[in-house]
């Protein structure tokens, strides 16, 4: 069934390879049909709704997966014997988390029993596999963790003393990091809900935490911003938009920039007030300077979409016009970017203040381009043109 493939200068025995992925198995497990697969491959097969054995196509009486310890030890011994050829030994896999184990951990968190260590254990468990993430998310871990985001005392944040409240700071940083790990799971998306105190706590770390804490806070806030009520409350929090704009300048931390873009996009899409705050915080300059270094299509398109939102207010258009690199950068993108990026760039240029004579010339040029672009395979399409000039 499986054609042996070469790994460097070594032929991998066919019975060491997964019938689904055709790769060397790291965690072999056996189905009720007697066929053995790599755990990650067969779990994905079953999670997709398949109820048959991939190799025999027999209907499964059970979806239980039995670890094949004998085969795993043989694979490990083979890896060791071929180490001189560049083959690395496969570590012994850990058993997946059991729902009862996760529920017990969450009960400890609710009861205040050994909270910090339990949060660390939960995050470590979730990082081991996607199945563990789903197990924790399905058990309601995100909701329990959000409720742990409390303030240290009634006078907080004015009374915060880093040395005295260090335990609280470290615990909250670990809680945020764990929420971020779990928020990547499909089953947890849209389930992040917080109250006013939790929002205030997250926003404090966005403003004053370490760079890692700021990133985690931004990721959690982006999840919260999908809720219209929470988005409104978040917009009223002091320093949120200003701190997000500051994260855009952390060019050595791409994860920080991505988290900030997602959160800013959600907030700037709501009200004009948020857009003005972003402009006043230096958002236009930060976004324009980010464009040449934007990593990947998604980051570029989000940055341009935010700029498009900012250009919808007079303050934003003035800031774009005043920035020396803004117009040249946008024109350059029109020639080289994706269709969505081109659309955003064209709309920004159109909305930026210029004379009526210049706009009229632009309309005539766009009409001419629309007529001839369709004749060429490099055509960016007429979507962007029709948005600004429905002629």
Tab-separated table of C-alpha atoms in Angstrom:
chain	number	residue	atom	x	y	z
A	1	UNK	CA	0.000	0.000	0.000
A	2	UNK	CA	2.771	2.404	0.949
A	3	UNK	CA	5.690	3.052	-1.352
A	4	UNK	CA	8.921	3.322	0.698
A	5	UNK	CA	10.418	6.772	0.439
A	6	UNK	CA	13.999	7.911	0.944
A	7	UNK	CA	15.002	9.839	4.056
A	8	UNK	CA	18.439	11.245	3.289
A	9	UNK	CA	20.506	8.100	2.478
A	10	UNK	CA	18.215	5.712	4.322
A	11	UNK	CA	15.162	3.801	3.093
A	12	UNK	CA	12.322	4.118	5.608
A	13	UNK	CA	10.576	0.752	6.137
A	14	UNK	CA	7.066	0.948	4.740
A	15	UNK	CA	5.474	-0.308	7.963
A	16	UNK	CA	7.004	2.673	9.821
A	17	UNK	CA	5.109	5.116	7.628
A	18	UNK	CA	1.582	6.415	8.080
A	19	UNK	CA	-0.825	5.254	5.315
A	20	UNK	CA	-2.416	8.730	5.344
A	21	UNK	CA	0.520	11.148	5.409
A	22	UNK	CA	3.137	8.704	4.010
A	23	UNK	CA	5.535	10.139	6.629
A	24	UNK	CA	7.440	8.401	9.410
A	25	UNK	CA	5.014	7.860	12.304
A	26	UNK	CA	5.756	9.734	15.515
A	27	UNK	CA	2.860	8.443	17.595
A	28	UNK	CA	1.444	5.241	16.031
A	29	UNK	CA	-2.072	4.279	17.114
A	30	UNK	CA	-4.288	1.386	16.013
A	31	UNK	CA	-7.947	1.489	15.008
A	32	UNK	CA	-10.500	-1.234	15.706
A	33	UNK	CA	-9.857	-2.539	12.160
A	34	UNK	CA	-6.266	-3.401	13.113
A	35	UNK	CA	-4.741	-0.691	10.864
A	36	UNK	CA	-2.113	1.604	12.384
A	37	UNK	CA	-1.774	5.337	11.656
A	38	UNK	CA	0.058	8.338	13.022
A	39	UNK	CA	-2.155	9.882	15.735
A	40	UNK	CA	-2.247	13.408	14.252
A	41	UNK	CA	-3.268	12.097	10.808
A	42	UNK	CA	-6.039	9.759	11.935
A	43	UNK	CA	-7.404	12.306	14.435
A	44	UNK	CA	-7.742	14.836	11.624
A	45	UNK	CA	-9.481	12.179	9.485
A	46	UNK	CA	-11.979	11.457	12.258
A	47	UNK	CA	-12.439	15.145	13.170
A	48	UNK	CA	-13.451	15.792	9.549
A	49	UNK	CA	-16.454	13.521	10.103
A	50	UNK	CA	-15.158	10.325	8.485
A	51	UNK	CA	-16.429	7.115	10.113
A	52	UNK	CA	-14.457	4.624	8.032
A	53	UNK	CA	-10.941	3.199	8.156
A	54	UNK	CA	-8.891	5.135	5.550
A	55	UNK	CA	-7.027	2.031	4.367
A	56	UNK	CA	-9.814	-0.581	4.296
A	57	UNK	CA	-12.858	1.770	4.068
A	58	UNK	CA	-14.602	-0.414	6.675
A	59	UNK	CA	-17.190	1.285	8.868
A	60	UNK	CA	-15.747	1.803	12.335
A	61	UNK	CA	-17.459	0.140	15.284
A	62	UNK	CA	-15.398	2.403	17.542
A	63	UNK	CA	-13.234	5.493	17.068
A	64	UNK	CA	-10.995	4.614	20.020
A	65	UNK	CA	-7.288	4.889	19.264
A	66	UNK	CA	-4.995	2.349	20.944
A	67	UNK	CA	-1.312	3.380	21.250
A	68	UNK	CA	0.939	0.912	19.431
A	69	UNK	CA	3.835	0.913	21.907
A	70	UNK	CA	5.690	-1.955	20.243
A	71	UNK	CA	5.785	-0.249	16.848
A	72	UNK	CA	6.742	3.077	18.431
A	73	UNK	CA	9.717	1.460	20.206
A	74	UNK	CA	10.801	-0.201	16.952
A	75	UNK	CA	10.635	3.184	15.152
A	76	UNK	CA	12.658	4.824	17.934
A	77	UNK	CA	15.303	2.069	17.783
A	78	UNK	CA	15.491	2.447	13.993
A	79	UNK	CA	15.949	6.220	14.376
A	80	UNK	CA	18.805	5.690	16.876
A	81	UNK	CA	20.554	3.151	14.634
A	82	UNK	CA	20.399	5.613	11.713
A	83	UNK	CA	21.430	8.687	13.681
A	84	UNK	CA	24.734	8.867	11.794
A	85	UNK	CA	22.706	9.449	8.605
A	86	UNK	CA	20.949	12.482	10.037
A	87	UNK	CA	17.843	10.739	11.414
A	88	UNK	CA	16.638	12.266	14.696
A	89	UNK	CA	15.149	10.126	17.443
A	90	UNK	CA	11.392	10.559	17.861
A	91	UNK	CA	10.523	11.421	21.475
A	92	UNK	CA	8.029	9.350	23.408
A	93	UNK	CA	4.649	11.073	22.914
A	94	UNK	CA	2.506	12.150	25.835
A	95	UNK	CA	-0.998	10.820	26.209
A	96	UNK	CA	-3.734	13.279	25.171
A	97	UNK	CA	-5.573	15.152	27.906
A	98	UNK	CA	-8.668	13.509	29.347
A	99	UNK	CA	-11.833	15.588	29.907
A	100	UNK	CA	-11.924	14.520	33.558
A	101	UNK	CA	-8.376	15.782	34.090
A	102	UNK	CA	-9.149	19.154	32.528
A	103	UNK	CA	-12.395	19.553	34.483
A	104	UNK	CA	-10.527	18.846	37.739
A	105	UNK	CA	-8.005	21.571	36.897
A	106	UNK	CA	-10.787	24.062	36.168
A	107	UNK	CA	-12.493	23.208	39.460
A	108	UNK	CA	-9.207	23.970	41.247
A	109	UNK	CA	-9.066	27.342	39.502
A	110	UNK	CA	-12.645	28.152	40.497
A	111	UNK	CA	-11.943	27.139	44.098
A	112	UNK	CA	-8.672	29.084	44.279
A	113	UNK	CA	-6.572	25.964	44.861
A	114	UNK	CA	-2.949	26.309	43.730
A	115	UNK	CA	-4.088	28.739	41.020
A	116	UNK	CA	-0.786	29.822	39.493
A	117	UNK	CA	0.645	26.317	39.107
A	118	UNK	CA	-2.662	25.077	37.688
A	119	UNK	CA	-2.693	27.853	35.061
A	120	UNK	CA	0.829	26.878	33.999
A	121	UNK	CA	-0.133	23.191	33.809
A	122	UNK	CA	-3.203	24.017	31.730
A	123	UNK	CA	-1.148	26.068	29.256
A	124	UNK	CA	1.502	23.357	28.998
A	125	UNK	CA	-1.219	20.781	28.338
A	126	UNK	CA	-2.856	22.923	25.648
A	127	UNK	CA	0.452	23.451	23.851
A	128	UNK	CA	1.026	19.719	23.439
A	129	UNK	CA	-1.614	19.189	20.754
A	130	UNK	CA	-4.660	20.630	19.006
A	131	UNK	CA	-6.777	17.910	20.600
A	132	UNK	CA	-5.753	19.115	24.066
A	133	UNK	CA	-6.680	22.681	23.101
A	134	UNK	CA	-10.124	21.559	21.989
A	135	UNK	CA	-10.576	19.511	25.135
A	136	UNK	CA	-9.767	22.513	27.367
A	137	UNK	CA	-11.866	24.916	25.287
A	138	UNK	CA	-14.860	22.582	25.247
A	139	UNK	CA	-14.651	22.341	29.040
A	140	UNK	CA	-15.016	26.136	29.344
A	141	UNK	CA	-11.400	26.947	30.210
A	142	UNK	CA	-11.431	30.373	28.520
A	143	UNK	CA	-14.413	31.543	30.588
A	144	UNK	CA	-12.778	30.352	33.831
A	145	UNK	CA	-9.485	32.059	32.946
A	146	UNK	CA	-11.180	35.346	32.043
A	147	UNK	CA	-12.751	35.388	35.509
A	148	UNK	CA	-9.250	35.190	37.030
A	149	UNK	CA	-8.429	38.611	35.562
A	150	UNK	CA	-9.122	40.644	38.675
A	151	UNK	CA	-7.631	43.794	40.187
A	152	UNK	CA	-5.306	43.474	43.217
A	153	UNK	CA	-7.137	46.011	45.409
A	154	UNK	CA	-9.864	48.658	45.441
A	155	UNK	CA	-7.423	51.538	44.776
A	156	UNK	CA	-5.889	49.881	41.729
A	157	UNK	CA	-4.240	50.962	39.445
A	158	UNK	CA	-3.089	54.075	41.322
A	159	UNK	CA	-1.873	51.995	44.276
A	160	UNK	CA	-0.080	49.318	42.231
A	161	UNK	CA	3.327	48.492	43.679
A	162	UNK	CA	5.348	46.254	41.394
A	163	UNK	CA	7.349	44.638	44.192
A	164	UNK	CA	4.343	44.136	46.498
A	165	UNK	CA	1.995	43.042	43.718
A	166	UNK	CA	4.552	41.011	41.755
A	167	UNK	CA	2.677	37.757	42.336
A	168	UNK	CA	-0.487	39.298	40.873
A	169	UNK	CA	1.410	40.616	37.837
A	170	UNK	CA	3.047	37.246	37.121
A	171	UNK	CA	-0.205	35.323	37.587
A	172	UNK	CA	-2.142	37.661	35.274
A	173	UNK	CA	0.602	37.478	32.622
A	174	UNK	CA	0.348	33.678	32.670
A	175	UNK	CA	-3.461	33.801	32.535
A	176	UNK	CA	-3.341	36.053	29.453
A	177	UNK	CA	-0.777	33.795	27.781
A	178	UNK	CA	-2.977	30.739	28.444
A	179	UNK	CA	-6.076	32.448	27.047
A	180	UNK	CA	-4.126	33.253	23.867
A	181	UNK	CA	-3.034	29.615	23.460
A	182	UNK	CA	-6.629	28.430	23.843
A	183	UNK	CA	-8.099	31.203	21.668
A	184	UNK	CA	-6.395	29.592	18.659
A	185	UNK	CA	-8.764	26.645	18.989
A	186	UNK	CA	-11.810	26.575	16.692
A	187	UNK	CA	-14.171	25.766	19.581
A	188	UNK	CA	-13.099	28.823	21.615
A	189	UNK	CA	-13.569	31.459	18.912
A	190	UNK	CA	-16.296	33.925	19.787
A	191	UNK	CA	-16.509	32.554	23.343
A	192	UNK	CA	-14.308	35.218	24.971
A	193	UNK	CA	-16.542	37.472	27.075
A	194	UNK	CA	-15.417	39.835	29.828
A	195	UNK	CA	-16.809	42.325	32.302
A	196	UNK	CA	-15.663	45.882	33.026
A	197	UNK	CA	-13.066	44.829	35.624
A	198	UNK	CA	-11.601	42.206	33.310
A	199	UNK	CA	-11.399	44.747	30.468
A	200	UNK	CA	-9.658	47.260	32.741
A	201	UNK	CA	-7.161	44.603	33.791
A	202	UNK	CA	-6.375	43.570	30.190
A	203	UNK	CA	-6.029	47.206	29.106
A	204	UNK	CA	-3.611	47.911	31.955
A	205	UNK	CA	-1.283	45.186	30.666
A	206	UNK	CA	-1.672	46.532	27.133
A	207	UNK	CA	-0.403	49.915	28.342
A	208	UNK	CA	2.202	48.972	30.937
A	209	UNK	CA	3.081	45.290	30.651
A	210	UNK	CA	6.117	43.652	29.085
A	211	UNK	CA	6.179	43.374	25.300
A	212	UNK	CA	4.918	39.769	25.545
A	213	UNK	CA	2.100	40.842	27.880
A	214	UNK	CA	1.149	43.688	25.541
A	215	UNK	CA	0.935	41.286	22.604
A	216	UNK	CA	-1.174	38.783	24.559
A	217	UNK	CA	-3.442	41.584	25.787
A	218	UNK	CA	-3.925	42.818	22.206
A	219	UNK	CA	-4.809	39.296	21.005
A	220	UNK	CA	-7.389	38.880	23.790
A	221	UNK	CA	-8.847	42.348	23.132
A	222	UNK	CA	-9.195	41.532	19.425
A	223	UNK	CA	-11.287	38.499	20.380
A	224	UNK	CA	-13.385	40.654	22.710
A	225	UNK	CA	-13.898	43.275	19.998
A	226	UNK	CA	-16.017	40.810	18.017
A	227	UNK	CA	-18.758	41.473	20.602
A	228	UNK	CA	-20.494	44.792	19.789
A	229	UNK	CA	-21.196	45.667	23.441
A	230	UNK	CA	-17.649	44.885	24.542
A	231	UNK	CA	-16.274	46.773	21.553
A	232	UNK	CA	-18.145	49.871	22.696
A	233	UNK	CA	-16.860	49.501	26.269
A	234	UNK	CA	-13.346	48.871	24.992
A	235	UNK	CA	-13.421	52.084	22.960
A	236	UNK	CA	-14.006	54.049	26.159
A	237	UNK	CA	-11.005	52.558	27.950
A	238	UNK	CA	-8.205	55.052	28.464
A	239	UNK	CA	-5.073	54.573	26.389
A	240	UNK	CA	-6.210	51.498	24.441
A	241	UNK	CA	-5.971	52.894	20.910
A	242	UNK	CA	-2.835	54.871	21.773
A	243	UNK	CA	-1.137	51.714	23.082
A	244	UNK	CA	-2.141	49.742	19.990
A	245	UNK	CA	-0.617	52.408	17.754
A	246	UNK	CA	2.557	52.131	19.853
A	247	UNK	CA	2.678	48.385	19.169
A	248	UNK	CA	2.739	49.099	15.420
A	249	UNK	CA	6.224	50.535	15.921
A	250	UNK	CA	7.592	47.311	17.462
A	251	UNK	CA	9.105	46.222	14.157
A	252	UNK	CA	11.332	43.615	15.790
A	253	UNK	CA	8.197	41.855	17.082
A	254	UNK	CA	6.037	40.886	14.051
A	255	UNK	CA	3.581	39.146	16.378
A	256	UNK	CA	3.025	42.454	18.195
A	257	UNK	CA	2.369	44.263	14.913
A	258	UNK	CA	-0.088	41.591	13.720
A	259	UNK	CA	-2.013	41.646	17.011
A	260	UNK	CA	-2.176	45.445	16.980
A	261	UNK	CA	-3.409	45.579	13.365
A	262	UNK	CA	-6.230	43.111	14.045
A	263	UNK	CA	-7.389	44.959	17.156
A	264	UNK	CA	-7.111	48.439	15.590
A	265	UNK	CA	-9.041	47.260	12.545
A	266	UNK	CA	-11.905	46.087	14.766
A	267	UNK	CA	-11.995	49.364	16.721
A	268	UNK	CA	-11.545	51.767	13.794
A	269	UNK	CA	-14.357	50.053	11.912
A	270	UNK	CA	-16.869	51.229	14.523
A	271	UNK	CA	-16.852	54.978	15.246
A	272	UNK	CA	-15.373	58.182	13.902
A	273	UNK	CA	-14.187	58.989	17.424
A	274	UNK	CA	-11.897	55.942	17.417
A	275	UNK	CA	-10.462	56.941	14.041
A	276	UNK	CA	-9.679	60.452	15.263
A	277	UNK	CA	-7.999	59.009	18.367
A	278	UNK	CA	-5.885	56.751	16.167
A	279	UNK	CA	-4.868	59.724	13.996
A	280	UNK	CA	-4.001	61.853	17.041
A	281	UNK	CA	-1.912	59.003	18.430
A	282	UNK	CA	0.234	59.014	15.273
A	283	UNK	CA	-1.538	56.105	13.597
A	284	UNK	CA	-1.117	57.424	10.047
A	285	UNK	CA	2.651	57.762	10.344
A	286	UNK	CA	2.975	54.349	12.027
A	287	UNK	CA	0.902	52.647	9.325
A	288	UNK	CA	2.592	54.357	6.377
A	289	UNK	CA	6.046	53.491	7.730
A	290	UNK	CA	4.897	49.904	8.212
A	291	UNK	CA	3.807	49.417	4.569
A	292	UNK	CA	7.273	48.789	3.037
A	293	UNK	CA	8.088	46.199	5.705
A	294	UNK	CA	4.677	44.535	6.043
A	295	UNK	CA	5.197	40.760	6.226
A	296	UNK	CA	2.703	38.942	4.078
A	297	UNK	CA	-0.407	39.898	2.194
A	298	UNK	CA	-2.679	39.848	5.253
A	299	UNK	CA	-0.616	42.364	7.214
A	300	UNK	CA	-0.400	44.741	4.246
A	301	UNK	CA	-4.124	44.584	3.516
A	302	UNK	CA	-5.046	45.202	7.180
A	303	UNK	CA	-2.724	48.219	7.367
A	304	UNK	CA	-4.261	49.688	4.208
A	305	UNK	CA	-7.795	48.976	5.399
A	306	UNK	CA	-7.116	50.894	8.628
A	307	UNK	CA	-5.638	53.759	6.608
A	308	UNK	CA	-8.798	53.740	4.499
A	309	UNK	CA	-10.892	54.087	7.674
A	310	UNK	CA	-8.665	56.950	8.875
A	311	UNK	CA	-8.951	58.716	5.523
A	312	UNK	CA	-12.724	58.895	6.004
A	313	UNK	CA	-12.247	61.733	8.521
A	314	UNK	CA	-10.719	65.147	7.793
A	315	UNK	CA	-7.986	64.688	10.390
A	316	UNK	CA	-6.878	61.453	8.754
A	317	UNK	CA	-6.834	62.916	5.246
A	318	UNK	CA	-4.739	65.841	6.467
A	319	UNK	CA	-2.260	63.507	8.174
A	320	UNK	CA	-1.933	61.397	5.014
A	321	UNK	CA	-1.407	64.495	2.851
A	322	UNK	CA	1.227	65.832	5.253
A	323	UNK	CA	3.249	62.618	5.408
A	324	UNK	CA	6.039	62.719	2.851
A	325	UNK	CA	5.970	58.971	2.126
A	326	UNK	CA	2.219	58.352	2.129
A	327	UNK	CA	1.250	59.257	-1.449
A	328	UNK	CA	4.385	57.786	-3.132
A	329	UNK	CA	3.964	54.563	-1.158
A	330	UNK	CA	0.277	54.225	-2.062
A	331	UNK	CA	0.964	54.855	-5.753
A	332	UNK	CA	3.716	52.233	-5.700
A	333	UNK	CA	1.355	49.697	-4.127
A	334	UNK	CA	-1.234	50.236	-6.865
A	335	UNK	CA	1.238	48.782	-9.336
A	336	UNK	CA	2.431	45.805	-7.275
A	337	UNK	CA	0.012	44.739	-4.528
A	338	UNK	CA	-2.910	42.304	-4.386
A	339	UNK	CA	-6.352	43.286	-5.689
A	340	UNK	CA	-7.667	44.010	-2.170
A	341	UNK	CA	-4.591	46.115	-1.324
A	342	UNK	CA	-4.932	48.015	-4.607
A	343	UNK	CA	-8.574	48.731	-3.820
A	344	UNK	CA	-7.729	50.173	-0.392
A	345	UNK	CA	-4.831	52.222	-1.796
A	346	UNK	CA	-6.956	53.723	-4.589
A	347	UNK	CA	-9.745	54.681	-2.168
A	348	UNK	CA	-7.251	56.320	0.226
A	349	UNK	CA	-5.712	58.326	-2.608
A	350	UNK	CA	-9.138	59.382	-3.816
A	351	UNK	CA	-10.302	60.520	-0.385
A	352	UNK	CA	-7.105	62.388	0.402
A	353	UNK	CA	-7.614	66.105	-0.136
A	354	UNK	CA	-6.569	67.517	-3.490
A	355	UNK	CA	-7.846	70.159	-5.876
A	356	UNK	CA	-10.995	69.669	-7.997
A	357	UNK	CA	-8.875	69.961	-11.114
A	358	UNK	CA	-6.618	67.110	-9.935
A	359	UNK	CA	-9.627	64.936	-9.128
A	360	UNK	CA	-11.122	65.591	-12.554
A	361	UNK	CA	-7.887	64.570	-14.221
A	362	UNK	CA	-7.823	61.443	-12.052
A	363	UNK	CA	-11.378	60.554	-13.134
A	364	UNK	CA	-10.464	60.929	-16.802
A	365	UNK	CA	-7.361	58.780	-16.311
A	366	UNK	CA	-9.320	56.083	-14.458
A	367	UNK	CA	-11.971	56.016	-17.199
A	368	UNK	CA	-9.257	55.514	-19.773
A	369	UNK	CA	-7.579	52.791	-17.711
A	370	UNK	CA	-10.871	50.996	-17.128
A	371	UNK	CA	-11.436	50.725	-20.866
A	372	UNK	CA	-8.020	49.275	-21.658
A	373	UNK	CA	-7.151	47.276	-18.521
A	374	UNK	CA	-9.703	44.568	-19.271
A	375	UNK	CA	-7.748	43.698	-22.421
A	376	UNK	CA	-4.694	42.562	-20.431
A	377	UNK	CA	-4.145	39.585	-18.088
A	378	UNK	CA	-2.503	41.868	-15.489
A	379	UNK	CA	-5.758	43.783	-15.007
A	380	UNK	CA	-6.428	44.573	-11.303
A	381	UNK	CA	-10.170	44.611	-12.033
A	382	UNK	CA	-12.682	47.434	-11.866
A	383	UNK	CA	-13.774	46.886	-8.265
A	384	UNK	CA	-11.645	49.687	-6.843
A	385	UNK	CA	-12.489	52.050	-9.714
A	386	UNK	CA	-16.242	51.609	-9.343
A	387	UNK	CA	-16.078	52.394	-5.609
A	388	UNK	CA	-14.606	55.865	-6.110
A	389	UNK	CA	-15.920	56.792	-9.517
A	390	UNK	CA	-19.120	54.963	-10.570
A	391	UNK	CA	-19.027	56.353	-14.076
